[in-house]
Coordinates of C-alpha atoms in Angstrom, one line a residue:
Chain I
M317 CA 158.0 -208.4 -40.1
I318 CA 161.0 -209.8 -39.1
S319 CA 163.9 -209.4 -41.7
S320 CA 164.2 -212.3 -44.1
A321 CA 167.9 -212.0 -44.0
P322 CA 170.1 -214.8 -42.1
P323 CA 170.3 -213.9 -38.5
P324 CA 174.1 -213.3 -37.9
P325 CA 175.8 -216.4 -36.4
Q326 CA 175.7 -216.3 -32.6
P327 CA 178.4 -217.4 -30.4
E328 CA 177.6 -220.6 -28.6
R329 CA 175.7 -219.8 -25.3
P330 CA 175.4 -221.2 -22.1
A331 CA 171.8 -221.6 -20.2
G332 CA 170.1 -217.9 -20.3
I333 CA 168.8 -218.3 -17.0
V334 CA 169.9 -220.8 -14.2
V335 CA 168.4 -220.8 -10.6
S336 CA 169.0 -222.7 -7.8
G337 CA 167.9 -222.8 -4.1
L338 CA 166.8 -219.0 -5.0
R339 CA 164.7 -217.8 -1.7
K340 CA 163.1 -214.6 -0.6
T341 CA 161.9 -213.6 2.8
F342 CA 160.4 -210.2 3.6
G343 CA 160.7 -208.8 7.4
S344 CA 162.3 -210.9 10.0
G345 CA 161.2 -213.0 13.2
S346 CA 157.5 -213.7 13.7
A347 CA 156.9 -211.4 10.8
A348 CA 158.7 -212.8 8.3
V349 CA 157.0 -213.5 5.1
T350 CA 158.3 -215.8 2.9
A351 CA 157.7 -215.0 -1.0
L352 CA 159.7 -217.8 -2.5
R353 CA 161.1 -220.9 -1.5
D354 CA 163.9 -222.9 -2.9
V355 CA 163.3 -221.9 -6.8
Q356 CA 164.8 -223.9 -9.2
M357 CA 164.5 -222.7 -12.8
R358 CA 166.4 -223.0 -15.9
V359 CA 165.7 -221.3 -19.4
E360 CA 168.0 -222.2 -22.4
P361 CA 168.8 -219.6 -24.9
G362 CA 166.2 -218.8 -27.6
E363 CA 163.5 -220.5 -25.3
V364 CA 160.1 -218.7 -24.2
V365 CA 159.1 -219.7 -20.8
G366 CA 155.7 -218.8 -19.0
L367 CA 155.6 -217.8 -15.4
V368 CA 152.0 -218.2 -14.3
G369 CA 150.5 -218.1 -11.1
P370 CA 147.8 -216.3 -8.8
S371 CA 148.1 -213.0 -7.7
G372 CA 150.7 -212.9 -4.7
S373 CA 152.0 -215.9 -5.5
G374 CA 155.3 -214.5 -5.8
K375 CA 155.6 -213.8 -9.6
S376 CA 156.7 -210.3 -9.4
T377 CA 159.0 -210.9 -6.3
L378 CA 160.8 -213.7 -9.0
L379 CA 160.6 -211.4 -11.7
K380 CA 162.7 -208.6 -9.5
C381 CA 164.8 -211.0 -8.0
L382 CA 165.6 -212.3 -12.1
G383 CA 165.9 -208.3 -13.1
A384 CA 168.7 -207.7 -10.5
V385 CA 166.1 -205.2 -8.7
L386 CA 165.1 -207.1 -5.7
T387 CA 168.0 -209.1 -3.4
P388 CA 167.0 -212.6 -2.7
S389 CA 167.7 -213.9 0.7
G390 CA 169.4 -217.0 -0.5
G391 CA 170.4 -219.2 -3.4
H392 CA 172.4 -218.7 -6.7
M393 CA 171.6 -217.1 -10.2
E394 CA 173.4 -217.4 -13.3
L395 CA 172.2 -214.8 -16.1
G396 CA 173.9 -215.3 -19.5
G397 CA 176.3 -217.5 -18.3
Q398 CA 177.4 -215.8 -15.5
L399 CA 177.1 -216.4 -12.0
V400 CA 175.5 -212.7 -10.6
F401 CA 173.9 -213.8 -7.6
D402 CA 175.7 -216.3 -4.7
G403 CA 174.5 -217.0 -1.8
D404 CA 173.5 -213.6 0.1
H405 CA 175.1 -211.3 -2.4
W406 CA 175.5 -210.0 -5.8
L407 CA 178.6 -210.6 -7.7
H408 CA 178.3 -207.9 -10.1
P409 CA 179.9 -204.9 -9.0
D410 CA 177.1 -202.4 -11.0
L411 CA 173.6 -203.9 -11.0
T412 CA 172.4 -200.8 -13.3
R413 CA 175.0 -202.0 -15.8
L414 CA 174.1 -205.6 -15.3
R415 CA 170.5 -204.7 -16.3
R416 CA 171.5 -202.7 -19.1
E417 CA 173.8 -205.3 -20.7
Q418 CA 172.0 -208.6 -19.6
I419 CA 168.5 -207.9 -19.3
G420 CA 166.0 -206.7 -21.5
F421 CA 162.4 -205.8 -19.9
I422 CA 158.9 -205.5 -21.3
F423 CA 155.8 -204.3 -19.6
Q424 CA 152.3 -204.7 -19.5
S425 CA 152.2 -200.7 -20.1
P426 CA 154.8 -199.9 -22.9
Y427 CA 156.3 -196.7 -20.6
L428 CA 157.7 -195.3 -23.6
L429 CA 159.4 -191.9 -22.2
P430 CA 156.9 -189.3 -23.5
F431 CA 159.2 -186.9 -24.5
L432 CA 161.7 -188.9 -26.9
S433 CA 160.7 -189.9 -30.3
V434 CA 159.9 -193.6 -30.9
R435 CA 163.4 -193.9 -32.7
D436 CA 165.2 -192.1 -29.7
N437 CA 163.1 -194.0 -27.2
V438 CA 164.9 -197.7 -28.7
A439 CA 168.1 -195.8 -29.4
L440 CA 168.5 -194.5 -25.9
L441 CA 169.7 -198.0 -24.5
A442 CA 172.4 -198.1 -27.1
M443 CA 173.6 -195.1 -26.7
L444 CA 174.0 -195.7 -23.0
L445 CA 176.4 -198.9 -24.0
G446 CA 178.8 -196.3 -25.6
R447 CA 177.4 -196.6 -29.2
S448 CA 177.6 -193.2 -31.0
N449 CA 174.2 -191.6 -31.7
Q450 CA 174.6 -192.3 -34.9
E451 CA 175.1 -196.0 -34.7
A452 CA 172.2 -196.3 -32.1
R453 CA 169.9 -194.7 -34.1
A454 CA 170.8 -196.7 -37.2
A455 CA 170.3 -199.9 -34.9
A456 CA 167.1 -198.6 -33.7
D457 CA 165.8 -198.0 -37.1
Q458 CA 166.5 -201.5 -38.1
L459 CA 165.2 -203.2 -35.3
L460 CA 161.9 -200.8 -35.6
A461 CA 161.8 -202.1 -39.4
D462 CA 161.9 -205.7 -38.1
L463 CA 159.0 -204.9 -35.8
D464 CA 156.9 -203.1 -38.6
V465 CA 157.3 -200.0 -37.1
A466 CA 159.6 -198.1 -38.8
H467 CA 157.2 -195.5 -40.6
R468 CA 156.8 -194.2 -37.2
A469 CA 160.4 -193.5 -35.8
D470 CA 159.9 -190.0 -35.9
A471 CA 156.9 -189.8 -34.2
M472 CA 156.1 -189.6 -30.4
P473 CA 154.8 -192.4 -28.3
N474 CA 151.5 -190.6 -28.0
R475 CA 150.8 -190.5 -31.4
L476 CA 151.0 -194.4 -31.7
S477 CA 148.3 -197.1 -31.0
G478 CA 148.8 -199.4 -28.0
G479 CA 150.0 -202.2 -30.2
E480 CA 152.6 -199.9 -32.2
Q481 CA 153.5 -199.0 -28.6
Q482 CA 154.1 -202.5 -27.5
R483 CA 156.2 -203.0 -30.6
V484 CA 158.5 -200.2 -29.7
A485 CA 158.8 -201.4 -26.3
I486 CA 159.8 -204.7 -27.6
A487 CA 162.5 -203.2 -29.8
R488 CA 163.7 -200.9 -27.0
A489 CA 164.0 -204.0 -24.8
L490 CA 166.1 -205.9 -27.9
I491 CA 168.4 -203.1 -28.6
N492 CA 171.4 -204.2 -27.0
R493 CA 170.6 -208.0 -27.8
P494 CA 170.4 -208.9 -24.4
P495 CA 170.8 -212.7 -23.5
I496 CA 167.7 -212.2 -20.9
L497 CA 164.3 -210.8 -21.8
L498 CA 161.5 -210.4 -18.7
A499 CA 158.2 -209.7 -20.2
D500 CA 155.5 -208.6 -17.6
E501 CA 152.4 -209.8 -19.1
P502 CA 153.2 -208.3 -22.5
T503 CA 149.9 -209.1 -24.2
A504 CA 147.7 -207.6 -21.2
P505 CA 146.3 -204.6 -23.0
L506 CA 145.9 -206.2 -26.4
D507 CA 143.3 -208.0 -28.2
S508 CA 143.8 -211.7 -29.3
P509 CA 145.2 -210.9 -32.9
R510 CA 147.7 -208.4 -31.6
A511 CA 148.7 -210.8 -28.6
M512 CA 149.3 -213.2 -30.9
A513 CA 151.3 -211.1 -33.1
V514 CA 153.5 -209.9 -30.0
M515 CA 154.0 -213.6 -29.2
D516 CA 155.1 -214.2 -32.6
L517 CA 157.5 -211.5 -32.5
L518 CA 159.2 -212.8 -29.2
E519 CA 159.1 -216.2 -30.5
R520 CA 161.0 -215.1 -33.5
L521 CA 163.5 -212.6 -31.9
A522 CA 164.5 -215.1 -29.5
G523 CA 164.9 -217.7 -31.7
Q524 CA 167.1 -215.3 -34.0
M525 CA 169.1 -213.6 -31.1
G526 CA 169.2 -216.7 -28.7
T527 CA 167.4 -214.8 -26.0
S528 CA 166.0 -216.5 -23.1
V529 CA 162.5 -215.2 -22.7
I530 CA 160.4 -215.1 -19.5
V531 CA 156.9 -214.1 -20.1
V532 CA 154.4 -213.4 -16.8
T533 CA 151.2 -213.9 -17.9
H534 CA 147.6 -214.2 -16.9
D535 CA 146.5 -214.8 -20.5
E536 CA 145.1 -218.1 -21.0
K537 CA 145.3 -217.6 -24.6
I538 CA 149.2 -217.0 -25.1
L539 CA 149.9 -220.3 -22.9
P540 CA 149.9 -222.6 -26.2
R541 CA 152.7 -220.4 -27.5
L542 CA 154.9 -220.9 -24.8
Q543 CA 157.3 -223.5 -24.6
R544 CA 157.5 -224.2 -21.2
I545 CA 155.4 -223.2 -18.2
Y546 CA 156.6 -222.3 -14.6
V547 CA 153.5 -222.2 -11.9
V548 CA 154.1 -220.2 -9.1
R549 CA 152.0 -221.1 -5.8
D550 CA 152.6 -219.8 -2.6
G551 CA 156.2 -219.1 -3.3
V552 CA 157.0 -222.6 -4.9
V553 CA 157.9 -222.8 -8.0
G554 CA 157.3 -225.7 -10.3
E555 CA 157.5 -226.7 -13.7
G556 CA 153.8 -227.2 -15.2
Q557 CA 152.0 -228.5 -18.3
R558 CA 149.8 -226.1 -20.2
E559 CA 146.9 -228.1 -19.9
R560 CA 147.0 -228.6 -16.3
V561 CA 147.1 -225.1 -15.7
R562 CA 144.3 -224.2 -18.1
D563 CA 142.2 -226.9 -16.5
A564 CA 143.8 -225.9 -12.7
P565 CA 141.0 -225.4 -10.0
V566 CA 139.4 -221.9 -10.0
R567 CA 141.2 -221.1 -6.5
F568 CA 144.8 -221.7 -8.3
R569 CA 143.9 -219.3 -11.0
S570 CA 143.8 -215.3 -10.8
R571 CA 140.5 -213.2 -11.1
R572 CA 142.2 -211.9 -14.2
L573 CA 142.5 -215.4 -15.7
R574 CA 138.7 -216.3 -14.9
N575 CA 138.3 -212.9 -16.4
T576 CA 140.0 -214.1 -19.6
Chain X
M368 CA 175.0 -189.0 -25.6
I369 CA 171.5 -188.0 -25.8
N370 CA 170.5 -185.3 -23.8
L371 CA 166.8 -186.3 -22.0
A372 CA 167.0 -182.6 -20.3
W373 CA 166.1 -180.4 -23.7
P374 CA 163.2 -183.0 -25.1
D375 CA 161.6 -183.4 -21.5
S376 CA 161.7 -179.6 -21.3
R377 CA 160.1 -179.3 -24.9
H378 CA 157.6 -181.8 -23.7
N379 CA 156.7 -179.8 -20.7
W380 CA 157.2 -176.2 -22.3
G381 CA 154.2 -174.5 -21.2
K382 CA 154.8 -175.3 -17.5
L383 CA 157.9 -174.6 -17.7
L384 CA 157.7 -171.4 -19.8
I385 CA 155.3 -170.0 -17.4
T386 CA 157.3 -170.7 -14.4
G387 CA 160.2 -169.1 -16.0
C388 CA 158.4 -166.3 -16.9
G389 CA 157.0 -165.9 -13.0
L390 CA 160.7 -166.4 -12.0
G391 CA 161.9 -163.9 -14.4
L392 CA 159.5 -161.3 -13.0
L393 CA 161.0 -162.0 -9.5
V394 CA 164.8 -162.0 -10.7
G395 CA 163.7 -158.6 -12.3
V396 CA 162.3 -157.3 -9.2
T397 CA 165.6 -158.4 -7.2
V398 CA 168.0 -156.9 -9.8
S399 CA 165.8 -153.7 -10.0
M400 CA 165.9 -153.3 -6.0
A401 CA 169.7 -153.8 -6.2
G402 CA 169.8 -151.1 -8.9
V403 CA 167.7 -148.9 -6.5
Y404 CA 170.3 -149.1 -3.9
R405 CA 172.9 -148.5 -6.6
G406 CA 171.3 -145.2 -7.7
M407 CA 170.8 -144.1 -4.2
V408 CA 174.5 -144.5 -3.3
E409 CA 175.4 -143.1 -6.8
D410 CA 173.2 -140.0 -6.1
A411 CA 174.2 -139.3 -2.8
E412 CA 177.9 -139.5 -4.3
V413 CA 177.1 -137.1 -7.0
L414 CA 175.5 -134.7 -4.3
I415 CA 178.4 -134.8 -2.2
G416 CA 181.2 -135.4 -4.9
G417 CA 179.7 -132.9 -7.2
S418 CA 179.5 -130.2 -4.9
G419 CA 183.2 -129.4 -5.3
A420 CA 183.5 -129.1 -1.6
D421 CA 186.5 -130.7 0.4
L422 CA 185.1 -129.9 3.4
W423 CA 181.4 -130.1 4.8
V424 CA 181.0 -127.9 7.8
V425 CA 177.9 -128.4 10.0
E426 CA 176.8 -128.0 13.5
Q427 CA 178.8 -129.5 16.2
H428 CA 177.9 -133.2 16.7
T429 CA 175.5 -133.6 14.1
L430 CA 175.4 -135.6 10.4
G431 CA 174.0 -132.3 8.8
P432 CA 172.9 -131.1 6.6
F433 CA 171.3 -134.6 4.7
A434 CA 171.0 -136.7 7.5
E435 CA 170.3 -134.3 10.2
A436 CA 169.2 -130.9 11.0
S437 CA 172.1 -128.5 11.2
R438 CA 172.1 -124.6 11.9
I439 CA 174.9 -122.5 12.1
D440 CA 175.8 -118.7 11.9
D441 CA 175.8 -117.6 8.1
D442 CA 178.8 -115.6 9.1
L443 CA 181.1 -118.3 10.3
H444 CA 182.4 -118.9 6.7
R445 CA 184.4 -115.9 7.0
S446 CA 186.1 -117.4 9.9
I447 CA 186.5 -120.4 8.1
R448 CA 188.2 -118.7 5.1
Q449 CA 191.1 -117.4 7.6
L450 CA 192.4 -120.7 8.1
P451 CA 195.4 -121.9 6.8
G452 CA 194.6 -124.5 3.7
V453 CA 191.1 -123.1 2.9
R454 CA 190.8 -121.5 -0.5
R455 CA 187.3 -120.8 -0.5
A456 CA 184.1 -121.4 1.7
I457 CA 180.7 -120.5 1.0
N458 CA 177.3 -121.0 2.9
G459 CA 174.9 -123.7 2.1
S460 CA 171.2 -124.4 2.8
F461 CA 169.1 -127.6 2.1
Q462 CA 165.7 -128.0 2.8
T463 CA 163.0 -130.2 1.7
L464 CA 159.6 -128.7 0.6
L465 CA 156.9 -129.2 -1.5
I466 CA 156.0 -127.4 -4.6
Q467 CA 152.8 -127.5 -6.4
R468 CA 152.6 -128.8 -9.9
P469 CA 149.7 -129.1 -12.1
G470 CA 147.6 -131.7 -10.5
R471 CA 150.1 -132.7 -7.8
S472 CA 152.4 -131.5 -5.6
L473 CA 156.4 -132.5 -5.6
R474 CA 158.6 -133.2 -2.9
V475 CA 162.1 -131.5 -3.9
L476 CA 165.3 -130.7 -2.3
V477 CA 166.2 -126.8 -2.4
A478 CA 170.0 -126.0 -2.4
G479 CA 170.8 -122.3 -1.5
V480 CA 174.1 -121.4 -3.2
E481 CA 176.3 -118.8 -3.8
V482 CA 175.9 -117.6 -7.5
G483 CA 178.8 -119.5 -9.5
V484 CA 179.3 -121.2 -13.0
P485 CA 178.5 -125.2 -13.2
G486 CA 181.1 -127.0 -11.5
G487 CA 182.0 -124.4 -8.9
L488 CA 181.8 -125.0 -5.3
G489 CA 178.5 -125.7 -4.6
Q490 CA 177.0 -125.7 -8.1
P491 CA 175.4 -128.6 -9.8
P492 CA 178.3 -130.3 -11.6
G493 CA 176.6 -129.3 -15.3
L494 CA 173.6 -128.0 -17.1
V495 CA 171.9 -129.8 -19.8
A496 CA 170.0 -126.6 -20.8
G497 CA 169.9 -122.8 -19.5
R498 CA 172.4 -121.1 -18.0
S499 CA 173.6 -121.0 -14.4
L500 CA 172.2 -118.6 -11.5
L501 CA 173.6 -114.8 -12.3
R502 CA 171.3 -112.8 -10.0
D503 CA 171.5 -113.4 -6.3
R504 CA 167.5 -113.7 -6.2
D505 CA 164.5 -115.3 -7.9
E506 CA 166.3 -117.4 -10.4
L507 CA 166.2 -121.5 -9.8
L508 CA 167.9 -124.6 -11.7
A509 CA 166.1 -127.4 -11.7
D510 CA 166.8 -131.3 -12.1
P511 CA 164.7 -132.3 -15.2
G512 CA 163.1 -134.7 -12.8
T513 CA 160.8 -132.1 -11.3
G514 CA 159.1 -131.3 -15.0
L515 CA 159.9 -128.0 -14.8
Q516 CA 160.6 -126.1 -17.9
L517 CA 163.1 -123.2 -18.7
G518 CA 161.5 -119.7 -18.5
E519 CA 158.7 -121.2 -16.1
V520 CA 157.7 -119.1 -13.2
V521 CA 157.6 -121.4 -10.0
P522 CA 155.7 -120.1 -6.7
I523 CA 157.6 -121.2 -3.7
R524 CA 156.2 -120.4 -0.2
R525 CA 156.5 -116.5 -0.3
K526 CA 158.5 -116.2 -3.3
R527 CA 158.5 -116.8 -7.1
F528 CA 161.2 -118.4 -9.2
T529 CA 162.3 -118.6 -12.8
V530 CA 163.6 -121.5 -14.3
V531 CA 166.8 -120.1 -15.9
G532 CA 168.7 -123.7 -16.2
L533 CA 168.2 -127.3 -16.0
T534 CA 171.0 -129.5 -14.1
T535 CA 172.3 -132.8 -14.9
R536 CA 170.6 -135.4 -12.6
M537 CA 170.4 -134.0 -9.1
V538 CA 168.6 -135.6 -6.4
S539 CA 168.4 -135.8 -2.4
P540 CA 169.7 -139.1 -0.8
T541 CA 166.1 -139.9 -0.6
G542 CA 165.6 -139.7 -4.8
D543 CA 163.7 -136.2 -4.7
P544 CA 164.7 -133.7 -7.2
M545 CA 166.7 -131.0 -6.2
L546 CA 166.3 -127.1 -6.9
F547 CA 169.1 -124.9 -6.8
V548 CA 168.3 -121.3 -5.8
P549 CA 170.8 -118.1 -4.6
F550 CA 171.6 -118.8 -1.2
R551 CA 169.8 -115.6 0.4
D552 CA 166.5 -117.2 -1.2
G553 CA 167.2 -120.5 0.3
Q554 CA 168.1 -118.9 3.4
D555 CA 164.5 -117.0 3.4
L556 CA 162.8 -120.3 2.4
Q557 CA 164.0 -121.7 5.5
F558 CA 164.4 -119.1 8.1
L559 CA 162.3 -116.6 7.1
P560 CA 158.7 -116.8 8.9
G561 CA 155.9 -116.0 7.0
N562 CA 153.4 -113.5 7.6
E563 CA 151.0 -115.1 10.1
A564 CA 154.1 -116.5 12.4
I565 CA 155.4 -113.3 12.5
A566 CA 151.7 -111.6 13.6
R567 CA 151.7 -114.7 15.9
Q568 CA 155.1 -114.1 17.6
R569 CA 154.4 -110.7 17.8
R570 CA 151.3 -111.1 19.9
R571 CA 152.9 -113.7 21.9
R572 CA 156.2 -111.8 22.6
D573 CA 155.2 -108.3 22.0
R574 CA 158.4 -107.6 20.8
P575 CA 159.3 -107.5 16.9
V576 CA 160.6 -111.0 15.6
E577 CA 164.4 -110.7 14.5
R578 CA 165.5 -112.5 11.0
Q579 CA 167.5 -115.3 11.9
A580 CA 171.0 -115.4 10.2
L581 CA 171.6 -118.8 9.9
T582 CA 172.9 -121.5 7.3
N583 CA 172.9 -125.5 7.2
A584 CA 176.3 -125.7 6.5
V585 CA 179.8 -124.0 5.0
L586 CA 181.2 -125.7 2.1
V587 CA 184.7 -125.4 1.9
Q588 CA 187.3 -125.7 -0.9
L589 CA 190.9 -126.1 0.3
E590 CA 194.2 -125.4 -1.5
P591 CA 195.7 -128.4 -3.7
T592 CA 198.4 -128.9 -0.7
A593 CA 196.2 -128.7 2.3
R594 CA 195.4 -132.2 4.2
P595 CA 191.7 -132.3 4.4
E596 CA 192.0 -134.2 7.8
L597 CA 194.1 -131.4 9.5
V598 CA 192.2 -128.6 8.3
A599 CA 188.9 -130.2 9.7
A600 CA 190.8 -130.8 12.8
E601 CA 191.6 -126.9 12.9
I602 CA 187.9 -126.1 12.5
E603 CA 186.3 -128.3 15.0
R604 CA 189.2 -127.3 17.6
W605 CA 188.8 -123.4 17.0
L606 CA 185.3 -122.7 15.9
G607 CA 183.3 -125.3 17.5
L608 CA 181.7 -127.2 14.2
T609 CA 181.8 -130.4 13.1
A610 CA 184.0 -130.7 9.9
Y611 CA 183.2 -133.8 7.3
T612 CA 186.2 -134.8 4.8
R613 CA 184.8 -135.7 1.4
P614 CA 184.9 -139.4 1.8
A615 CA 183.6 -138.8 5.5
M616 CA 180.6 -137.0 4.3
Q617 CA 179.8 -139.9 1.6
A618 CA 180.3 -142.7 4.4
A619 CA 177.8 -140.6 6.7
M620 CA 175.4 -140.3 3.9
V621 CA 175.4 -144.1 2.6
G622 CA 175.8 -145.5 6.2
K623 CA 173.7 -143.4 8.0
L624 CA 171.2 -142.1 5.3
I625 CA 171.0 -145.0 2.9
E626 CA 171.3 -147.6 5.8
A627 CA 167.7 -148.2 6.6
S628 CA 166.8 -148.2 2.9
A629 CA 169.6 -150.9 2.2
R630 CA 168.7 -153.2 5.1
Q631 CA 165.2 -153.1 3.6
I632 CA 166.3 -153.5 0.0
G633 CA 168.9 -156.5 1.3
L634 CA 166.0 -158.0 3.5
F635 CA 163.9 -158.2 0.1
L636 CA 166.6 -159.2 -1.8
V637 CA 166.9 -162.4 0.6
I638 CA 163.1 -162.8 0.5
L639 CA 163.1 -163.1 -3.3
T640 CA 166.0 -165.3 -3.4
L641 CA 164.5 -167.5 -1.2
V642 CA 161.0 -167.3 -3.2
T643 CA 162.7 -167.8 -6.4
T644 CA 164.5 -170.9 -4.9
T645 CA 161.3 -172.5 -3.5
M646 CA 159.6 -171.8 -6.6
I647 CA 162.3 -173.5 -8.9
G648 CA 162.3 -176.3 -6.3
F649 CA 158.7 -176.7 -6.2
I650 CA 158.3 -176.8 -10.1
V651 CA 161.5 -179.5 -10.4
F652 CA 160.0 -181.5 -7.8
T653 CA 156.5 -181.5 -9.7
L654 CA 158.0 -182.2 -12.9
T655 CA 159.9 -185.2 -11.2
Q656 CA 156.8 -186.3 -9.2
G657 CA 155.0 -186.3 -12.7
K658 CA 157.6 -188.6 -14.3
L659 CA 158.2 -191.3 -11.5
R660 CA 157.1 -194.1 -13.3
E661 CA 159.5 -193.4 -16.4
I662 CA 162.1 -192.7 -14.0
A663 CA 161.7 -196.1 -12.2
V664 CA 161.5 -197.6 -15.9
L665 CA 164.8 -195.9 -16.9
K666 CA 166.4 -197.0 -13.8
L667 CA 165.1 -200.5 -14.5
I668 CA 166.1 -201.0 -17.8
G669 CA 169.8 -199.6 -16.9
M670 CA 169.9 -195.6 -16.9
P671 CA 172.6 -194.8 -14.3
S672 CA 170.7 -192.6 -11.6
R673 CA 173.5 -190.0 -12.5
L674 CA 172.2 -189.3 -16.0
I675 CA 168.9 -188.9 -14.4
A676 CA 170.0 -186.7 -11.8
W677 CA 172.0 -184.9 -14.5
M678 CA 168.9 -184.4 -16.6
I679 CA 167.0 -182.7 -13.8
V680 CA 169.9 -180.6 -12.4
Q681 CA 170.1 -179.3 -16.1
Q682 CA 166.3 -178.4 -16.1
A683 CA 166.6 -176.6 -12.9
V684 CA 169.6 -174.4 -14.1
A685 CA 168.3 -174.0 -17.5
L686 CA 165.3 -172.5 -15.7
G687 CA 167.2 -170.4 -13.4
L688 CA 169.3 -169.1 -16.7
F689 CA 165.9 -168.3 -18.5
A690 CA 164.9 -166.3 -15.5
F691 CA 167.9 -164.3 -14.9
V692 CA 168.0 -163.4 -18.5
L693 CA 164.1 -162.7 -18.4
G694 CA 164.5 -161.0 -15.5
T695 CA 167.4 -158.5 -16.5
S696 CA 166.1 -157.9 -19.6
L697 CA 163.0 -156.6 -17.7
A698 CA 165.1 -154.8 -15.6
T699 CA 167.1 -153.2 -18.1
V700 CA 163.9 -152.2 -19.9
M701 CA 161.9 -150.9 -17.2
A702 CA 165.0 -148.9 -15.3
P703 CA 164.3 -145.7 -17.1
R704 CA 160.6 -145.9 -16.3
F705 CA 161.5 -146.7 -12.8
P706 CA 160.2 -144.1 -10.4
R707 CA 163.6 -144.2 -8.5
H708 CA 167.0 -143.7 -10.2
V709 CA 168.1 -147.6 -11.0
V710 CA 171.8 -148.2 -11.6
L711 CA 172.3 -151.8 -12.9
Q712 CA 175.8 -152.7 -12.3
R713 CA 177.9 -155.3 -14.2
R714 CA 178.8 -156.8 -10.7
D715 CA 175.1 -157.0 -9.8
L716 CA 174.4 -158.6 -12.9
I717 CA 177.1 -161.4 -12.3
A718 CA 176.1 -161.9 -8.7
A719 CA 172.4 -162.3 -9.7
A720 CA 173.6 -164.7 -12.4
V721 CA 175.5 -166.5 -9.7
V722 CA 172.6 -166.6 -7.2
A723 CA 170.6 -167.7 -9.9
L724 CA 172.7 -170.8 -10.8
A725 CA 173.2 -171.5 -7.1
S726 CA 169.7 -171.5 -6.0
S727 CA 168.4 -173.1 -9.0
S728 CA 171.1 -176.1 -8.4
L729 CA 170.1 -176.1 -4.9
A730 CA 166.7 -176.3 -5.8
S731 CA 167.3 -179.3 -8.0
L732 CA 168.3 -181.3 -5.2
V733 CA 164.9 -181.8 -4.4
G734 CA 163.9 -183.2 -7.7
V735 CA 167.0 -185.1 -7.7
K736 CA 166.4 -186.7 -3.8
A737 CA 163.0 -187.4 -5.4
A738 CA 164.5 -189.2 -8.6
L739 CA 167.4 -191.0 -6.7
G740 CA 164.8 -192.4 -3.8
V741 CA 162.7 -194.4 -6.8
D742 CA 163.1 -197.7 -6.7
P743 CA 163.5 -199.3 -10.2
A744 CA 161.4 -202.2 -9.1
E745 CA 158.3 -199.7 -8.8
A746 CA 158.4 -200.3 -12.7
I747 CA 157.3 -204.2 -12.3
Q748 CA 153.9 -204.4 -11.0

């Protein structure tokens, strides 16, 4: 569980994610395919926002742009109050460093490094930021304790259950207290109680750390847990309401959403 | 900074161990082959240098007596002895033949030399057992590699020899163990025809066969003040023979006689190095392919590419070093059991280490290229 101790005071933070006029086109000329059109988004610190839409609608493309692994074709993007993309180029000189310092990632599968212990999986990113091994491991232990997997700190990832692995992955994403957290279907492999537990964690950690969280999901049962929802359809992103998403026509909902 | 190479290697220890053992055997073979070449060179140097001869006089325009047939009259040594600067000149016969051992035949180089003390002109440099040749006939000194024992009687062609001494290691340039017999016996073994041959020649020519008074070479010891090149020039000018100084003889042995073997060994070394590099490259590439997903995730979460590349290089180099240590250890252990004389020189081991490091570093580039080509966006479905 999350530590009951009061969280350390956070400095005043600007909006976590601000996207305006973002677009992405693959190819050129007659073969050009527009994946994102004039995306407008704003996610405040501590807010947990959903990103839903059918397969092929552009969710992953948007996530890749927000994660600084895909260069948009135009628009502006601020992450953690810092303008990182302006018009047609990245302003940050080192996107790897940008991701390391500003963005946490959670995936559908935990993708823990199988050759590192749970503790080192979490501590790795802190070490990359220049913290000593001892400091990084101590921070990892604290976070693992918060996520109730401290007792598995010395275990190798393949010894953990799916839920435990996902919690470790969340710990890894949060070890550097990033202002942005991008979660790509984090509850997909989990049953309902475990999915709710993960959402509990995300909500609490986002609140404690002031992290802006974007959750890409097809999972209908977690929709009520999201503070706002952005709906992506044919590359157009609009803010939607949970009820409307749930009641949307079948063609709008992905096969996975239908199955759920 | 946390080291990723070691935990990943520990995670894949089975695959790496098997590969490392295979590479170690390859490195062991490579080092042993280099050692065989060194052994051949060392044997040649012992053969030439250990004879105590400053000049080797052979038939004109030949590379005799080891690399090429050489026949000269056996009284020419008297003429040579008269030349200024010559202290001593003796005949030497050298012939490769088969002797019968229990259950096998053994190829040996039989050297016919004048009776003398170990270390003297034409004599083996030293004895490990027994005594030197004292009689002009029927005695024999043997290299321990022949398996002959002191006091053993050895039939060779029409003659029977008694082993009176065992020499320090003495082998021919091709690795055959040597026997030393008195010169007259050596001459007979080479030039005295057998009974059947005598009878046949008599029938054909209807006249008695004359014994040929020949030798293969004359071994010359010079006065300390004499210049070998000048004496050799004198011999060639006045006697119509070819005379080699000791360095020239060694160069001829190594350059001409061992050259073919050296080329073969050199080619094998190149092939083995390529195979080793390819194997390391293959296993590193396979290991990298097996964790492309992890690499994509690492890149996505902010791991610099140089650290990922460094992990792969470290693994490849560690594999190369492991193979080097295992290979050289195996070569060292197996060298005494090798059928050929194997000399493992420090410079060869250093060269092998450098080659192992270089080839493994080179091979790691395959994995590094694969890793650097991974798009972090692949981590996002």
